[in-house]
Coordinates of C-alpha atoms and ligand atoms in Angstrom, one line a residue:
X1467 CA 20.0 5.3 23.0
X1468 CA 20.9 1.4 24.1
X1469 CA 20.7 -0.7 21.8
X1470 CA 22.7 -3.3 23.2
X1471 CA 19.4 -6.0 23.4
X1472 CA 18.9 -5.7 20.1
X1473 CA 22.4 -5.8 18.7
X1474 CA 23.0 -8.6 20.6
X1475 CA 20.1 -10.6 20.0
X1476 CA 17.9 -9.3 17.0
X1477 CA 19.0 -10.8 13.2
X1478 CA 20.7 -9.0 11.1
X1479 CA 17.9 -8.6 8.2
X1480 CA 16.5 -5.6 10.4
X1481 CA 16.7 -2.8 8.2
X1482 CA 14.5 0.2 9.3
X1483 CA 16.6 0.8 12.3
X1484 CA 19.4 1.3 10.6
X1485 CA 17.4 4.3 8.8
X1486 CA 16.1 6.0 12.1
X1487 CA 18.7 4.7 14.7
X1488 CA 16.9 5.2 17.9
X1489 CA 14.7 3.6 20.3
X1490 CA 10.6 5.0 19.6
X1491 CA 8.7 4.6 22.8
X1492 CA 5.7 6.5 22.3
X1493 CA 3.3 7.8 19.2
X1494 CA 0.5 10.3 19.0
X1495 CA -1.2 10.6 16.1
X1496 CA 1.7 12.3 13.1
X1497 CA 4.2 12.1 16.2
X1498 CA 7.0 9.7 17.3
X1499 CA 8.7 10.3 20.8
X1500 CA 11.9 8.3 21.4
X1501 CA 13.2 7.4 25.3
X1502 CA 15.2 10.2 25.2
X1503 CA 12.6 12.5 24.6
X1504 CA 12.6 13.8 21.3
X1505 CA 10.2 13.9 18.9
X1506 CA 9.9 13.0 15.5
X1507 CA 7.2 13.9 13.2
X1508 CA 6.2 10.7 10.7
X1509 CA 5.8 10.9 7.7
X1510 CA 6.2 7.3 7.3
X1511 CA 3.4 6.3 8.8
X1512 CA 4.6 2.7 9.7
X1513 CA 5.0 2.1 5.8
X1514 CA 1.4 3.2 5.3
X1515 CA -0.7 1.5 8.1
X1516 CA -1.1 4.5 10.0
X1517 CA -3.5 6.4 7.9
X1518 CA -5.2 7.4 11.2
X1519 CA -2.6 7.8 13.3
X1520 CA -0.9 6.8 16.1
X1521 CA -2.5 5.8 19.3
X1522 CA -6.0 6.7 17.1
X1523 CA -8.4 8.3 20.0
X1524 CA -11.5 7.0 18.8
X1525 CA -10.4 3.6 17.7
X1526 CA -8.2 3.3 21.3
X1527 CA -11.8 3.8 23.4
X1528 CA -13.1 1.3 20.7
X1529 CA -10.7 -1.2 21.3
X1530 CA -10.1 -0.8 25.5
X1531 CA -14.5 -1.3 25.4
X1532 CA -13.5 -4.3 23.6
X1533 CA -11.3 -5.6 25.9
X1534 CA -13.1 -4.9 28.7
X1535 CA -15.8 -6.6 27.7
X1536 CA -13.7 -10.0 26.9
X1537 CA -14.2 -9.5 23.7
X1538 CA -12.9 -12.8 21.2
X1539 CA -9.8 -11.4 20.3
X1540 CA -8.6 -14.8 18.1
X1541 CA -11.7 -15.7 15.9
X1542 CA -9.7 -17.9 13.0
X1543 CA -12.8 -18.9 10.4
X1544 CA -15.9 -18.5 13.0
X1545 CA -18.1 -16.1 13.4
X1546 CA -17.8 -13.7 15.5
X1547 CA -19.8 -10.0 16.5
X1548 CA -16.5 -8.1 15.9
X1549 CA -16.1 -9.9 12.6
X1550 CA -20.2 -9.6 11.6
X1551 CA -20.0 -5.5 12.7
X1552 CA -16.7 -5.2 10.2
X1553 CA -18.4 -7.0 7.2
X1554 CA -21.8 -5.2 7.7
X1555 CA -20.4 -1.5 8.4
X1556 CA -18.0 -1.9 5.3
X1557 CA -20.9 -3.2 3.1
X1558 CA -22.6 0.0 4.0
X1559 CA -19.9 2.5 3.3
X1560 CA -18.0 1.2 1.3
X1561 CA -19.4 -1.3 -0.8
X1562 CA -22.5 -0.1 -1.3
X1563 CA -22.2 3.1 -2.5
X1564 CA -20.1 2.3 -5.4
X1565 CA -22.7 -0.7 -6.3
X1566 CA -20.1 -3.4 -5.8
X1567 CA -21.4 -6.7 -4.9
X1568 CA -18.0 -8.3 -4.3
X1569 CA -17.4 -11.1 -1.5
X1570 CA -15.0 -10.4 1.3
X1571 CA -11.9 -12.5 1.9
X1572 CA -10.0 -12.3 5.1
X1573 CA -6.3 -13.3 5.1
X1574 CA -3.5 -13.6 6.9
X1575 CA -2.5 -10.5 8.8
X1576 CA -0.1 -9.4 5.8
X1577 CA -0.2 -7.4 2.4
X1578 CA 1.4 -10.6 0.9
X1579 CA -0.9 -13.0 2.2
X1580 CA -3.9 -11.0 0.2
X1581 CA -1.5 -11.1 -3.2
X1582 CA -0.8 -14.4 -2.6
X1583 CA -4.6 -15.7 -2.0
X1584 CA -5.3 -13.6 -5.4
X1585 CA -2.9 -15.5 -7.7
X1586 CA -4.2 -18.5 -6.4
X1587 CA -7.8 -18.2 -6.9
X1588 CA -6.8 -15.8 -10.6
X1589 CA -5.4 -19.5 -11.0
X1590 CA -8.5 -21.6 -9.7
X1591 CA -10.9 -19.4 -11.5
X1592 CA -9.5 -19.5 -15.1
X1593 CA -7.4 -22.9 -14.8
X1594 CA -4.3 -21.3 -16.4
X1595 CA -1.1 -20.6 -14.7
X1596 CA 0.6 -17.0 -15.9
X1597 CA 0.1 -13.7 -14.1
X1598 CA 1.1 -10.6 -16.1
X1599 CA 2.9 -8.3 -13.5
X1600 CA 4.3 -4.6 -14.2
X1601 CA 8.1 -3.2 -14.1
X1602 CA 8.4 -1.4 -10.7
X1603 CA 5.1 -2.8 -9.4
X1604 CA 5.9 -4.0 -5.5
X1605 CA 3.3 -6.9 -4.2
X1606 CA 5.2 -8.9 -1.4
X1607 CA 7.6 -10.8 -0.2
X1608 CA 6.7 -14.8 -0.1
X1609 CA 7.3 -16.4 -3.1
X1610 CA 4.5 -16.3 -5.5
X1611 CA 4.2 -12.1 -4.3
X1612 CA 7.9 -11.6 -4.2
X1613 CA 7.6 -13.4 -8.0
X1614 CA 5.4 -10.5 -9.4
X1615 CA 7.7 -8.2 -7.3
X1616 CA 9.4 -6.2 -9.7
X1617 CA 12.7 -5.7 -7.6
X1618 CA 15.3 -7.6 -8.8
X1619 CA 17.3 -6.8 -5.5
X1620 CA 14.5 -8.8 -3.6
X1621 CA 14.4 -11.6 -5.7
X1622 CA 18.3 -12.4 -6.8
X1623 CA 19.3 -14.6 -4.4
X1624 CA 15.8 -16.2 -3.5
X1625 CA 15.1 -19.0 -6.1
X1626 CA 12.1 -17.6 -7.0
X1627 CA 10.0 -19.3 -9.6
X1628 CA 9.6 -16.7 -12.2
X1629 CA 8.4 -19.5 -15.0
X1630 CA 4.8 -18.3 -14.2
X1631 CA 5.2 -14.2 -14.5
X1632 CA 5.2 -12.2 -17.8
X1633 CA 6.4 -8.7 -17.1
X1634 CA 5.6 -5.6 -18.5
X1635 CA 6.8 -2.2 -18.4
X1636 CA 4.2 -0.5 -16.1
X1637 CA 2.9 3.1 -18.2
X1638 CA 5.4 5.3 -16.9
X1639 CA 8.5 3.0 -17.6
X1640 CA 10.0 3.0 -21.3
X1641 CA 8.2 1.3 -23.3
X1642 CA 4.7 1.3 -20.9
X1643 CA 2.6 3.2 -23.2
X1644 CA 3.0 1.1 -26.3
X1645 CA 3.6 -2.6 -24.1
X1646 CA 0.0 -3.4 -23.3
X1647 CA -1.1 -3.0 -27.3
X1648 CA 2.0 -4.9 -28.4
X1649 CA 1.4 -7.8 -25.9
X1650 CA -2.3 -7.5 -26.5
X1651 CA -1.3 -8.1 -30.2
X1652 CA 0.9 -10.8 -29.5
X1653 CA -2.0 -12.8 -27.6
X1654 CA -4.2 -12.6 -30.6
X1655 CA -2.1 -13.9 -32.9
X1656 CA -2.3 -17.4 -33.1
X1657 CA 0.9 -18.0 -34.9
X1658 CA 2.7 -16.7 -31.8
X1659 CA 2.0 -19.5 -29.6
X1660 CA 1.3 -17.7 -26.9
X1661 CA -1.4 -18.8 -23.7
X1662 CA -3.7 -16.1 -22.7
X1663 CA -2.9 -15.3 -18.6
X1664 CA -5.0 -16.1 -15.7
X1665 CA -4.6 -12.4 -14.2
X1666 CA -3.3 -9.0 -14.6
X1667 CA -1.9 -7.9 -11.1
X1668 CA -1.8 -4.1 -11.2
X1669 CA -1.5 -1.0 -8.6
X1670 CA -3.1 2.1 -9.1
X1671 CA -0.5 4.2 -8.2
X1672 CA 2.8 2.4 -7.3
X1673 CA 3.7 2.9 -3.8
X1674 CA 7.0 0.9 -3.2
X1675 CA 8.3 0.9 -6.9
X1676 CA 8.7 5.1 -6.7
X1677 CA 5.5 6.4 -6.5
X1678 CA 4.5 6.2 -9.9
X1679 CA 0.8 7.4 -11.4
X1680 CA -1.4 5.2 -14.0
X1681 CA -3.7 6.9 -15.8
X1682 CA -7.2 5.9 -15.9
X1683 CA -7.0 5.3 -20.0
X1684 CA -4.3 2.8 -19.4
X1685 CA -5.5 0.9 -16.5
X1686 CA -8.8 0.7 -18.8
X1687 CA -6.9 -0.8 -21.1
X1688 CA -5.1 -3.4 -19.2
X1689 CA -8.9 -4.4 -17.8
X1690 CA -9.9 -4.2 -21.5
X1691 CA -7.4 -6.2 -22.6
X1692 CA -8.2 -8.6 -19.0
X1693 CA -11.5 -9.5 -20.2
X1694 CA -11.3 -10.0 -23.5
X1695 CA -8.8 -13.0 -22.9
X1696 CA -10.8 -14.3 -20.1
X1697 CA -8.2 -13.4 -17.5
X1698 CA -8.8 -11.9 -14.1
X1699 CA -7.9 -7.9 -13.0
X1700 CA -6.6 -7.7 -10.2
X1701 CA -5.9 -4.3 -8.7
X1702 CA -3.5 -4.3 -5.6
X1703 CA -4.7 -1.7 -3.5
X1704 CA -2.9 -3.0 -0.7
X1705 CA -0.5 0.5 -0.1
X1706 CA -2.3 3.3 -2.3
X1707 CA -5.9 2.3 -0.7
X1708 CA -7.9 3.1 2.6
X1709 CA -7.8 6.8 1.8
X1710 CA -4.0 7.5 1.2
X1711 CA -4.9 8.8 -2.3
X1712 CA -7.8 11.0 -1.7
X1713 CA -11.2 8.4 -2.4
X1714 CA -11.4 4.9 -0.5
X1715 CA -9.6 3.3 -3.6
X1716 CA -7.3 4.6 -5.4
X1717 CA -9.0 4.0 -8.7
X1718 CA -12.2 5.6 -7.4
X1719 CA -14.0 7.6 -10.1
X1720 CA -12.4 6.0 -12.6
X1721 CA -15.4 3.4 -14.0
X1722 CA -12.9 0.7 -13.4
X1723 CA -14.3 -3.0 -11.9
X1724 CA -11.5 -5.0 -10.3
X1725 CA -12.8 -8.8 -10.1
X1726 CA -10.5 -8.7 -6.7
X1727 CA -8.7 -6.1 -5.1
X1728 CA -6.5 -6.3 -2.3
X1729 CA -6.5 -4.4 1.0
X1730 CA -4.0 -4.5 4.3
X1731 CA -1.5 -2.1 5.5
X1732 CA -4.7 1.3 6.4
X1733 CA -7.5 -1.5 6.7
X1734 CA -6.9 -2.4 10.6
X1735 CA -6.9 1.2 11.3
X1736 CA -5.1 1.2 14.3
X1737 CA -2.2 -0.8 12.8
X1738 CA -4.1 -3.6 14.1
X1739 CA -3.1 -6.3 11.2
X1740 CA -5.4 -7.3 8.7
X1741 CA -5.5 -8.4 4.9
X1742 CA -8.7 -8.7 2.8
X1743 CA -9.8 -9.7 -0.7
X1744 CA -12.9 -8.4 -2.7
X1745 CA -13.8 -10.7 -4.9
X1746 CA -16.7 -10.5 -7.4
X1747 CA -19.2 -13.5 -6.8
X1748 CA -18.7 -15.3 -10.0
X1749 CA -14.4 -15.6 -9.1
X1750 CA -14.9 -16.1 -5.3
X1751 CA -17.4 -18.9 -6.1
X1752 CA -14.6 -21.3 -7.3
X1753 CA -13.3 -21.7 -3.8
X1754 CA -14.8 -24.6 -1.5
X1755 CA -14.9 -23.7 2.1
X1756 CA -11.5 -24.5 3.7
X1757 CA -9.8 -24.5 0.3
X1758 CA -7.4 -22.0 1.7
X1759 CA -7.1 -21.4 5.3
X1760 CA -5.0 -19.7 7.6
X1761 CA -4.2 -19.6 11.2
X1762 CA -4.5 -15.3 11.7
X1763 CA -7.3 -14.3 9.7
X1764 CA -10.2 -13.4 12.3
X1765 CA -8.0 -10.5 14.8
X1766 CA -10.8 -9.7 17.3
X1767 CA -8.9 -6.1 17.8
X1768 CA -8.3 -5.4 13.7
X1769 CA -11.9 -5.9 12.9
X1770 CA -12.9 -3.5 16.4
X1771 CA -10.3 -0.5 15.2
X1772 CA -11.2 -1.2 11.4
X1773 CA -14.9 -0.4 12.2
X1774 CA -14.1 2.6 13.8
X1775 CA -11.6 3.4 10.4
X1776 CA -14.8 3.0 8.8
X1777 CA -16.1 6.2 10.1
X1778 CA -13.9 8.8 7.9
X1779 CA -15.4 7.6 5.2
X1780 CA -19.1 8.7 5.6
X1781 CA -17.2 12.3 6.8
X1782 CA -16.8 14.4 4.0
X1783 CA -15.3 17.1 5.8
X1784 CA -12.6 14.4 6.4
X1785 CA -12.4 13.4 2.5
X1786 CA -12.3 16.8 1.6
X1787 CA -9.7 17.6 3.7
X1788 CA -7.2 14.9 2.7
X1789 CA -7.4 16.1 -0.6
X1790 CA -6.4 19.5 0.3
X1791 CA -3.3 18.6 2.3
X1792 CA -2.8 16.5 -0.3
X1793 CA -2.7 19.5 -2.5
X1794 CA -0.6 21.0 -0.1
X1795 CA 2.2 18.5 -0.3
X1796 CA 2.1 18.8 -3.7
X1797 CA 2.4 22.7 -3.9
X1798 CA 5.1 22.7 -1.6
X1799 CA 6.9 19.7 -3.4
X1800 CA 6.6 21.4 -6.9
X1801 CA 8.0 25.1 -5.7
X1802 CA 10.9 23.1 -3.7
X1803 CA 11.4 21.2 -7.0
X1804 CA 10.8 24.9 -9.0
X1805 CA 13.7 26.4 -6.5
X1806 CA 16.4 23.8 -7.6
X1807 CA 15.8 23.8 -11.3
X1808 CA 19.2 22.3 -12.0
X1809 CA 18.6 19.5 -10.0
X1810 CA 15.8 18.1 -12.7
X1811 CA 13.8 16.7 -9.3
X1812 CA 9.9 15.7 -10.4
X1813 CA 6.8 15.5 -8.7
X1814 CA 4.6 12.6 -8.5
X1815 CA 2.0 11.2 -6.8
X1816 CA -2.3 11.5 -6.1
X1817 CA -3.4 12.5 -2.4
X1818 CA -1.7 11.9 0.1
X1819 CA 0.9 9.8 -1.2
X1820 CA 3.3 12.3 -2.7
X1821 CA 6.6 11.7 -3.7
X1822 CA 10.2 13.8 -5.1
X1823 CA 11.9 11.7 -7.5
X1824 CA 16.0 13.1 -6.9
X1825 CA 17.3 11.0 -9.7
X1826 CA 19.8 10.0 -6.9
X1827 CA 20.0 7.5 -4.3
X1828 CA 22.9 8.3 -2.5
X1829 CA 21.3 11.5 -2.2
X1830 CA 17.8 10.6 -0.8
X1831 CA 19.8 8.7 1.4
X1832 CA 21.1 11.4 2.6
X1833 CA 18.2 13.5 3.0
X1834 CA 16.6 10.8 5.0
X1835 CA 19.2 11.0 7.3
X1836 CA 19.3 14.5 7.7
X1837 CA 15.5 14.7 7.8
X1838 CA 15.8 12.4 11.0
X1839 CA 18.8 14.2 12.8
X1840 CA 16.2 17.3 12.4
X1841 CA 13.4 14.9 13.6
X1842 CA 11.3 14.3 10.4
X1843 CA 11.0 10.1 9.6
X1844 CA 10.8 9.8 5.8
X1845 CA 11.2 6.6 3.5
X1846 CA 12.6 6.6 0.2
X1847 CA 11.5 4.6 -2.5
X1848 CA 11.7 3.5 -6.2
X1849 CA 15.0 2.4 -8.2
X1850 CA 17.8 2.8 -6.2
X1851 CA 15.9 4.4 -3.2
X1852 CA 15.9 8.1 -5.4
X1853 CA 12.0 8.7 -4.5
X1854 CA 11.6 10.5 -1.4
X1855 CA 7.8 9.2 -0.4
X1856 CA 5.5 11.4 1.6
X1857 CA 2.9 9.5 3.4
X1858 CA 1.8 11.1 6.8
X1859 CA -1.4 10.0 8.2
X1860 CA -4.4 11.2 6.8
X1861 CA -5.6 13.0 9.9
X1862 CA -1.9 15.0 10.4
X1863 CA -2.7 18.8 11.8
X1864 CA -2.3 21.0 9.2
X1865 CA 0.5 22.7 11.5
X1866 CA 2.7 19.1 11.6
X1867 CA 2.2 18.6 8.1
X1868 CA 3.8 22.3 7.4
X1869 CA 6.2 22.0 10.2
X1870 CA 7.3 18.5 8.2
X1871 CA 7.8 19.9 5.0
X1872 CA 9.9 22.4 6.0
X1873 CA 11.9 20.0 7.8
X1874 CA 12.3 18.1 4.2
X1875 CA 13.0 21.0 2.5
X1876 CA 16.1 21.6 5.4
X1877 CA 17.0 18.2 5.0
X1878 CA 17.2 18.5 1.1
X1879 CA 19.3 21.7 1.4
X1880 CA 21.6 20.1 3.4
X1881 CA 21.9 16.7 2.2
X1882 CA 23.1 19.0 -1.0
X1883 CA 25.2 21.2 0.5
Ligands
PMP2193 N1 1.6 -4.9 -2.1 C1 1.5 -3.7 -2.1 C2 1.3 -2.6 -2.8 C3 2.5 -3.3 -0.8 O1 2.7 -1.8 -0.8 C4 3.1 -4.3 -0.1 C5 3.7 -3.7 1.2 N2 4.8 -2.1 1.0 C6 2.9 -5.4 0.1 C7 1.6 -5.5 -1.2 C8 2.7 -6.4 1.0 O2 2.2 -5.7 2.0 P1 3.1 -6.9 3.8 O3 4.4 -6.5 3.6 O4 2.1 -6.4 4.7 O5 3.0 -8.1 3.0

């Protein structure tokens, strides 16, 4: 690998290249090949962006046709045929079947853009300032979304304005079970002097925070309290949404009705950037035209690939396969944990976001390195990076999934020696 160009000219802020020290040259579905010809199974999928695999052939064809027809690549806030097609298809595939009447608001390209807008809209709609966010939550790297992010390591040096964040323990964190009830009691007590918040911002499955899965009951408790005190209930589905946990949304089938849902990552299908919030109409009505602008919010390539991606959610066989593959991942992790009872490893996850909590960040790092050497890309997450998170493309072939799980078991053994 010749990394001279990177080492001499690129900012030292780079992180992932330290975990995957090679130069990737091509990729297809769940495999990436480096410029020396070594093939890697990708169980990281661009941090959960490539739900439909690298260079998805259906999207590639649509993108090539779009380019050959001189489609409008950058549309800002103007109307285009590709934006119209995406909106119509999203309405048909995702919103209508769920009886949802949310408005689609396109953001700048990143998840942070979506969270930032959700926080602003909650303040605008309620006239309040505080946002309740949860321990281990991850919501982005811009100042507002970073304030809502729990991980102190990202915030400590940045002077992040925390005065408008109230952080409660997530359900699975110590104190999590009683926190909502305690907070509700305090809010209801006039002598507490506490002001009700503008919104509760939560991931139904915390991804970066260690793959922590909230129960349906707890999410309802949060939603009920939000609505009791006139606050908005916001679900950040940026990583757990778009099929990752088995349904389109991570909270499908739970009977929840969020006021705002944030989406990004897998939404553009091909790795093409796009972020979108789904706002309840009465909430969305608080925006006035031009109130929240930005340059990159009408990416034609993202609309084209994102429209094709929606086809997967009309395919019952595909959705059943996602659940079956998720179960396969889970069974294998359970069996690995059972073979090592003295390690106290815990398996967590939903759908095709499954994880092994090793309780040891240094060990997880060694596993990641051993996996890389063996040809498997994985990314640790959670406190001290101790949780090994597996998020392969949803389209991964069965034999690649099995081969990757074998490589993971080998890496766990190698890192234990
Ligand atoms: N929310 C969640 C749940 C995320 O996982 C992420 C990214 N890891 C973000 C927000 C921020 O998205 P982005 O990195 O695109 O700004």
